[in-house]
mmCIF file of C-alpha atoms and ligand atoms in Angstrom:
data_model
loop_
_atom_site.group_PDB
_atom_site.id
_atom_site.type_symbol
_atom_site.label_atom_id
_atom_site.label_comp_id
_atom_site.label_asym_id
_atom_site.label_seq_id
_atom_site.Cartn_x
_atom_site.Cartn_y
_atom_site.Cartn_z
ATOM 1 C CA UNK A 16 0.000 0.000 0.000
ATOM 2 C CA UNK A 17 1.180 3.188 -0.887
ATOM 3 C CA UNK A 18 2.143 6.186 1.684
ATOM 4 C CA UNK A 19 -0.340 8.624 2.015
ATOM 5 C CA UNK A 20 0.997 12.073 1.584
ATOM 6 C CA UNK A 21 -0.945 15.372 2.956
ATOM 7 C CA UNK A 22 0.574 18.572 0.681
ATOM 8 C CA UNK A 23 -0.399 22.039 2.287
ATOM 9 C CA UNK A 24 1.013 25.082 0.309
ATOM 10 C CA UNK A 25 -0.957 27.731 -0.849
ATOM 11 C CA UNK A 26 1.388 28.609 -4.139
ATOM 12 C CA UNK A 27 -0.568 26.810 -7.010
ATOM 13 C CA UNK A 28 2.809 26.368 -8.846
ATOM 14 C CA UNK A 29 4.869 24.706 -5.804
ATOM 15 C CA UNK A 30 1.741 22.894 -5.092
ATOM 16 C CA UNK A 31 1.202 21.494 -8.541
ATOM 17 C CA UNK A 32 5.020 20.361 -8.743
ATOM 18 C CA UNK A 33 5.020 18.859 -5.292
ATOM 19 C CA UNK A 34 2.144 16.487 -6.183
ATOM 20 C CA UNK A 35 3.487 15.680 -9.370
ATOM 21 C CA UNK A 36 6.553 15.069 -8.153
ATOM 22 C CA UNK A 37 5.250 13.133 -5.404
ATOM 23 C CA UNK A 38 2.816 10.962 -6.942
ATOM 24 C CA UNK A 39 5.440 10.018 -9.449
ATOM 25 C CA UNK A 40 7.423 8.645 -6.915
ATOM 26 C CA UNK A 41 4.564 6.208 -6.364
ATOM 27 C CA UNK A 42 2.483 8.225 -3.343
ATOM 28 C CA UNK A 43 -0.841 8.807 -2.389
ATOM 29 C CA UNK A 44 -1.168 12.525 -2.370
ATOM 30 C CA UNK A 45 -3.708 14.927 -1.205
ATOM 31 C CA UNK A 46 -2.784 18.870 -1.735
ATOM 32 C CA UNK A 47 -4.741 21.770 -0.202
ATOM 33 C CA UNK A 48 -4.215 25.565 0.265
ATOM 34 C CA UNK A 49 -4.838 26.300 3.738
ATOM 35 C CA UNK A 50 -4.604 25.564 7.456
ATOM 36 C CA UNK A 51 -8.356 25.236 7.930
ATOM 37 C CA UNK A 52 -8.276 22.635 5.068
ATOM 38 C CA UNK A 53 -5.093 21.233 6.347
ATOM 39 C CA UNK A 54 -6.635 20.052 9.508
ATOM 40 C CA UNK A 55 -10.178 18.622 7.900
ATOM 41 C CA UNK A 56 -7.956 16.527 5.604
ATOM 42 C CA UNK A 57 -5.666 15.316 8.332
ATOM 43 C CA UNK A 58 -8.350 14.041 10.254
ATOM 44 C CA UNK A 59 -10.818 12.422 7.637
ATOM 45 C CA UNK A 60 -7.977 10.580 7.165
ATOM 46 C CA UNK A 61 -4.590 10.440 9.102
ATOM 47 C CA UNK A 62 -1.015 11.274 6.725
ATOM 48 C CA UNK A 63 1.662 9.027 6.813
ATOM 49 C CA UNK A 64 3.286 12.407 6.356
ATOM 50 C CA UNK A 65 2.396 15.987 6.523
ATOM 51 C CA UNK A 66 4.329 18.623 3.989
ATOM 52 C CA UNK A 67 3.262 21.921 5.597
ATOM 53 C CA UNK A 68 4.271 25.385 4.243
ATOM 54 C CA UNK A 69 4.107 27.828 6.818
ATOM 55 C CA UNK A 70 2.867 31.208 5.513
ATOM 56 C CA UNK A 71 -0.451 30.176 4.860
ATOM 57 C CA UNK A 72 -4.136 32.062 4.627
ATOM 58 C CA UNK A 73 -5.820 32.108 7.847
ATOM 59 C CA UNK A 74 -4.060 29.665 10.241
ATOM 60 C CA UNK A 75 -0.778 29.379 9.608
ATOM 61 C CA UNK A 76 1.659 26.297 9.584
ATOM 62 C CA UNK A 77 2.869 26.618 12.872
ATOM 63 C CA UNK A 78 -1.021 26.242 14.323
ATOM 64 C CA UNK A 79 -1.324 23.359 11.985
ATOM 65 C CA UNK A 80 1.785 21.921 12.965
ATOM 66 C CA UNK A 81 0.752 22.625 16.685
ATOM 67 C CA UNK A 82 -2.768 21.463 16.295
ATOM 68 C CA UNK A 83 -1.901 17.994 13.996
ATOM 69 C CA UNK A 84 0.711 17.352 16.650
ATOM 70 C CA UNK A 85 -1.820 17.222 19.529
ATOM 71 C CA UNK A 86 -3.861 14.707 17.669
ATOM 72 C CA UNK A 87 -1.986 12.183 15.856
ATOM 73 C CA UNK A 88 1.634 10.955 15.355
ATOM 74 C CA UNK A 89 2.593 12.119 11.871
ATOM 75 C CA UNK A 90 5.769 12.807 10.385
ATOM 76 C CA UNK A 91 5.915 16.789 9.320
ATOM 77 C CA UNK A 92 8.230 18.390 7.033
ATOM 78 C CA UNK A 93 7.812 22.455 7.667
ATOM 79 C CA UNK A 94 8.531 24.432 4.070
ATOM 80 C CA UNK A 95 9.881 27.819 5.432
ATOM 81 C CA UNK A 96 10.187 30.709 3.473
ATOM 82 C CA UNK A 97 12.434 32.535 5.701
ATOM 83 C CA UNK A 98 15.643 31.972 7.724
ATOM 84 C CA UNK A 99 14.083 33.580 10.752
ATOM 85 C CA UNK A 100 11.016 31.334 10.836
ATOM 86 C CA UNK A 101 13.809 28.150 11.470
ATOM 87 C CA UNK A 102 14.271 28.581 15.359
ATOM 88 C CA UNK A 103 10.288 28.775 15.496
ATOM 89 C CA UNK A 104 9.954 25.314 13.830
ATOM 90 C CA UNK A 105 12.587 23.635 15.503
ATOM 91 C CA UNK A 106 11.636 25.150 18.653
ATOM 92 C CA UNK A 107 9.588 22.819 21.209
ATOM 93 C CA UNK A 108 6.512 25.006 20.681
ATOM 94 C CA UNK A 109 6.277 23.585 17.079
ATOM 95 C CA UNK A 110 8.152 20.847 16.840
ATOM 96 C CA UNK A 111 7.958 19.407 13.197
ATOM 97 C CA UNK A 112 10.624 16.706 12.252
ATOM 98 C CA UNK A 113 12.213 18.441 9.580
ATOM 99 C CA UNK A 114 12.003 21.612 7.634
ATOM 100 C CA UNK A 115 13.565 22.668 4.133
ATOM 101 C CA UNK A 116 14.016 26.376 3.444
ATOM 102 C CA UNK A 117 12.357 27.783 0.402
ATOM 103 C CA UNK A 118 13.922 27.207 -2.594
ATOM 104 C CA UNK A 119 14.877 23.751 -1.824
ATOM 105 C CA UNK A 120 15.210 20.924 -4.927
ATOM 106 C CA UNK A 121 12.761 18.204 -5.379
ATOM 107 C CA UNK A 122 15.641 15.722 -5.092
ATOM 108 C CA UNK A 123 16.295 17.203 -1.410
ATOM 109 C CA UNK A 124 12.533 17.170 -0.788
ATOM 110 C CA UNK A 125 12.320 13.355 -2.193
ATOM 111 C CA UNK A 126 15.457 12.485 -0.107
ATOM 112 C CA UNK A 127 13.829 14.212 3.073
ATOM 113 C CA UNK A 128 10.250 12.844 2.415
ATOM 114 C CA UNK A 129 11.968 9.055 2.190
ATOM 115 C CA UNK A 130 13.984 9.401 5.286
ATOM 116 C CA UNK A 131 10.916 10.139 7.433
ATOM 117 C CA UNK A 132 8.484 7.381 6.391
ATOM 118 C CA UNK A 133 11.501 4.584 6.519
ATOM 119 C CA UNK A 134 11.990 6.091 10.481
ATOM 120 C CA UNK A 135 8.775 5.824 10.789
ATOM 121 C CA UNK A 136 8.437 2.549 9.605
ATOM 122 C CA UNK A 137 11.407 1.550 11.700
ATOM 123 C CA UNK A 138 9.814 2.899 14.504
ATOM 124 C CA UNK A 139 6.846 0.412 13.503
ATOM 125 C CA UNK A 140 9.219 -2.036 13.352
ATOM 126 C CA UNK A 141 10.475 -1.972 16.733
ATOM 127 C CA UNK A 142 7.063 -1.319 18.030
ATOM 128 C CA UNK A 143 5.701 -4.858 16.252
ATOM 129 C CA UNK A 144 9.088 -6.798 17.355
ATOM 130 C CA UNK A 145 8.414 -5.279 21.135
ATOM 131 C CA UNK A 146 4.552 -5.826 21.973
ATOM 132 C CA UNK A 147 3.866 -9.483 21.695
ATOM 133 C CA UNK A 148 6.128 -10.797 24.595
ATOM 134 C CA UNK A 149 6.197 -8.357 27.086
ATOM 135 C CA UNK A 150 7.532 -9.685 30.911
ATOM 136 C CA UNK A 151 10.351 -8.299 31.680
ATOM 137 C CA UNK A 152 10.467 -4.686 31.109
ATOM 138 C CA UNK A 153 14.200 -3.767 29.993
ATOM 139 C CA UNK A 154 14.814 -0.807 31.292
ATOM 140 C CA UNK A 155 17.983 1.637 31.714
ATOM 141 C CA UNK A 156 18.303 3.986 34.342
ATOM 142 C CA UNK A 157 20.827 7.124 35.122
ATOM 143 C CA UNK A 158 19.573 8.781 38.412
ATOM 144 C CA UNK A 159 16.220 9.764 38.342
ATOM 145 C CA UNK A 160 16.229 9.096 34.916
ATOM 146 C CA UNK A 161 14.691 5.602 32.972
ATOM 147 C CA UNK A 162 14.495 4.882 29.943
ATOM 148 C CA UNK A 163 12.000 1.968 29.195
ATOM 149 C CA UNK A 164 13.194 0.111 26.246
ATOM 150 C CA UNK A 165 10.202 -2.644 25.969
ATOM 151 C CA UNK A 166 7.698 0.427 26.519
ATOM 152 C CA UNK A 167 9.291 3.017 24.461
ATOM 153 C CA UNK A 168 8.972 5.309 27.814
ATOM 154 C CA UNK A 169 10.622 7.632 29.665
ATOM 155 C CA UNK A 170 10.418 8.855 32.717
ATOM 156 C CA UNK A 171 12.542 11.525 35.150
ATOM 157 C CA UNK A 172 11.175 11.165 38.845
ATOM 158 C CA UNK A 173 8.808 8.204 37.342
ATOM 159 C CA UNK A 174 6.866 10.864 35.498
ATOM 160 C CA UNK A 175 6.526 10.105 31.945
ATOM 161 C CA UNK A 176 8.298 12.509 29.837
ATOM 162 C CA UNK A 177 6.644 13.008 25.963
ATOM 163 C CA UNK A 178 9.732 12.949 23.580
ATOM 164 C CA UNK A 179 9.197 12.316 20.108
ATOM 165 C CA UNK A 180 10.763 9.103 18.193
ATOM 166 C CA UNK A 181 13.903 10.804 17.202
ATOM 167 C CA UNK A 182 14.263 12.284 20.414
ATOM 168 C CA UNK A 183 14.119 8.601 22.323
ATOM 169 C CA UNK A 184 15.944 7.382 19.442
ATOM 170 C CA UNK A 185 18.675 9.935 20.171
ATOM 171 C CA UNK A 186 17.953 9.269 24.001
ATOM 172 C CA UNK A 187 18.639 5.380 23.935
ATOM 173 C CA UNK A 188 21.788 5.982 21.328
ATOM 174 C CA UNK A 189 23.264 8.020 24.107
ATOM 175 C CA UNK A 190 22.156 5.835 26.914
ATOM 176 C CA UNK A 191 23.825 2.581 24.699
ATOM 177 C CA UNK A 192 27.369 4.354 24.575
ATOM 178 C CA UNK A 193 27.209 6.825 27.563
ATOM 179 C CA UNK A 194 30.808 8.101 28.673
ATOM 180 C CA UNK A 195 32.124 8.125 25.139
ATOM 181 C CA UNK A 196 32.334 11.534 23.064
ATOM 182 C CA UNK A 197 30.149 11.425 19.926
ATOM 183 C CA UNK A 198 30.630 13.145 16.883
ATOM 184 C CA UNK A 199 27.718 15.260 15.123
ATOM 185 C CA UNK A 200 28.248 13.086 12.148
ATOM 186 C CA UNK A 201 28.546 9.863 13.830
ATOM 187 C CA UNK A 202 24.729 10.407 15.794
ATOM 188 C CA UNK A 203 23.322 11.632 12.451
ATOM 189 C CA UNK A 204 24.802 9.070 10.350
ATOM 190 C CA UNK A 205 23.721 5.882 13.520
ATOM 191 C CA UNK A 206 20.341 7.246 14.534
ATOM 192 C CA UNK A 207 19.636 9.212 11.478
ATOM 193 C CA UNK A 208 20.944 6.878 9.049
ATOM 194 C CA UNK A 209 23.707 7.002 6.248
ATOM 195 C CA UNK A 210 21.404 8.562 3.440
ATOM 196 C CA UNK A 211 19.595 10.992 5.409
ATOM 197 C CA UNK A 212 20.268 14.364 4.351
ATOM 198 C CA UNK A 213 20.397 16.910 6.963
ATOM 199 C CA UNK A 214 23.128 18.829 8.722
ATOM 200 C CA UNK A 215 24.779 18.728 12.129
ATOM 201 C CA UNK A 216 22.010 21.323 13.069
ATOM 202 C CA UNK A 217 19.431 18.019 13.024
ATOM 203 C CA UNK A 218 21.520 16.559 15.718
ATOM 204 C CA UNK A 219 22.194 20.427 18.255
ATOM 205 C CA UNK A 220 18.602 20.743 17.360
ATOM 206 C CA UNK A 221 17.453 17.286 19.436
ATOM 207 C CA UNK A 222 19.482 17.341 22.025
ATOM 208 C CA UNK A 223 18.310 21.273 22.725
ATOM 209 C CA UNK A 224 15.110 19.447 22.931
ATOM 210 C CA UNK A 225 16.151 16.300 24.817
ATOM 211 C CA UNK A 226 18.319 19.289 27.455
ATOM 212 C CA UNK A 227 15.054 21.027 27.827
ATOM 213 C CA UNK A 228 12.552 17.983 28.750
ATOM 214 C CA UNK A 229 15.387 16.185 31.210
ATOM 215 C CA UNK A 230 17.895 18.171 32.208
ATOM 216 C CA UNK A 231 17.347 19.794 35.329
ATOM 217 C CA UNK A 232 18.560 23.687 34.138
ATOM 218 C CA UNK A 233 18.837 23.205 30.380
ATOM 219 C CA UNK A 234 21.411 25.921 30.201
ATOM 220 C CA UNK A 235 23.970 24.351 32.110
ATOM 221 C CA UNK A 236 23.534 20.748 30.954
ATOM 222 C CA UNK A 237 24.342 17.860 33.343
ATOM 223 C CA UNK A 238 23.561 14.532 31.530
ATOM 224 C CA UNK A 239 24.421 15.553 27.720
ATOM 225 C CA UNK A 240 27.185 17.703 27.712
ATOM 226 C CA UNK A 241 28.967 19.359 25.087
ATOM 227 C CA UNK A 242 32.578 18.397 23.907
ATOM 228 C CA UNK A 243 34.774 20.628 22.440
ATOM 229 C CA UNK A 244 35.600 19.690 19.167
ATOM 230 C CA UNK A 245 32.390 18.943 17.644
ATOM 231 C CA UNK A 246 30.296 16.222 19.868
ATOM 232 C CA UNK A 247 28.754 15.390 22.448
ATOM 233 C CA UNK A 248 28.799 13.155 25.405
ATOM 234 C CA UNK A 249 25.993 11.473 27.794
ATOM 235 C CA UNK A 250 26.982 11.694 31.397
ATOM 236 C CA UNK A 251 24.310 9.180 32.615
HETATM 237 CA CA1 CA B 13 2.825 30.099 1.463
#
């Protein structure tokens, strides 16, 4: 069965060329021009992915992105027109997986597209593999800190903390080699995988957000701390 692929941009060109583009690669695509329409699609029937352009009539793509998020678990690729509006969607408040700034190339969108529905599907994977026999909980733990590896959980203070699959992906690859320095490149290319084309921005980006949700003053990290040189390093 073919991926289903939500489209929201409000340019008719970039709209028409995403969908062609798209459904030539073999996916089920729906486009529409606005946030309003965004949301009624998304919920008659749930995206395997959401590409979501940000200036948009009415609500814009950060509401959309906020809203969608709330609701269902969907991969979303923000299209931003402007540098400025990057922190924004990166940021916690928005949170999409990935973003490509205006003009980008359809082979960068393809590649992008790609590596989010295979993570997914990992993701699906692991989920499948995990479920069925389910005793003995594995679980790590640093502190207050556990990390539920048969639940896909974690908790600080046994309080479930909400991270997104990258974010406990990124989690348990730190957990699995804690002590040792990691390079940018290394974590993107291990949790990201080889083909996935993004920068070492992808990786500051999730542990900002991993900082913010465990560490207990996010400005003066305590558990993943910064290495000079170019990595990083999880202190348990
Ligand atoms: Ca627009």
């Amino acid at each position: 069965m073919s991926e289903f692929i939500l489209v929201v941009e409000d340019e008719p060109i970039l709209q028409e060329t995403l969908v062609y583009n798209l459904k030539k690669q073999g996916y089920e695509v729906k486009a529409v021009g606005d946030g309003r329409a965004a949301l009624e699609a998304a919920r008659a029937r749930t995206p395997d992915l959401v590409l979501l352009d940000i200036m948009l009539p009415g609500l814009d793509g950060f509401e959309v992105c906020k809203i969608l998020r709330k609701e269902m678990t969907v991969p979303i690729i923000m299209l931003t027109a402007r540098d400025d509006e990057i922190d924004r969607v990166v940021g916690l408040e928005v949170g999409a997986d990935d973003y490509l700034t205006k003009p980008f190339s359809m082979r960068e969108l393809l590649a992008r597209v790609k590596a989010q529905l295979r993570r997914t599907e990992l993701v699906r994977q692991e989920l499948r593999k995990v479920q069925p026999a389910e005793t003995a909980h594995k679980v790590l733990t640093f502190g207050n800190l556990a990390i539920d590896l048969t639940r896909r959980e974690v908790t600080l203070d046994g309080v479930i903390v909400p991270l997104k699959p990258q974010e406990y992906e990124l989690l348990v690859f730190f957990a699995e080699h804690k002590g040792q320095m990691l390079s940018r490149e290394f974590i993107l290319e291990r949790v990201w995988g080889w083909d996935y084309i993004g920068d070492s921005r992808t990786v500051d980006v999730h542990v900002r957000w991993l900082r913010q949700k465990l560490e207990a003053d996010p400005a003066n990290p305590q558990r993943i701390v910064t290495v000079r040189g170019g990595g990083y390093r999880f202190e348990g």
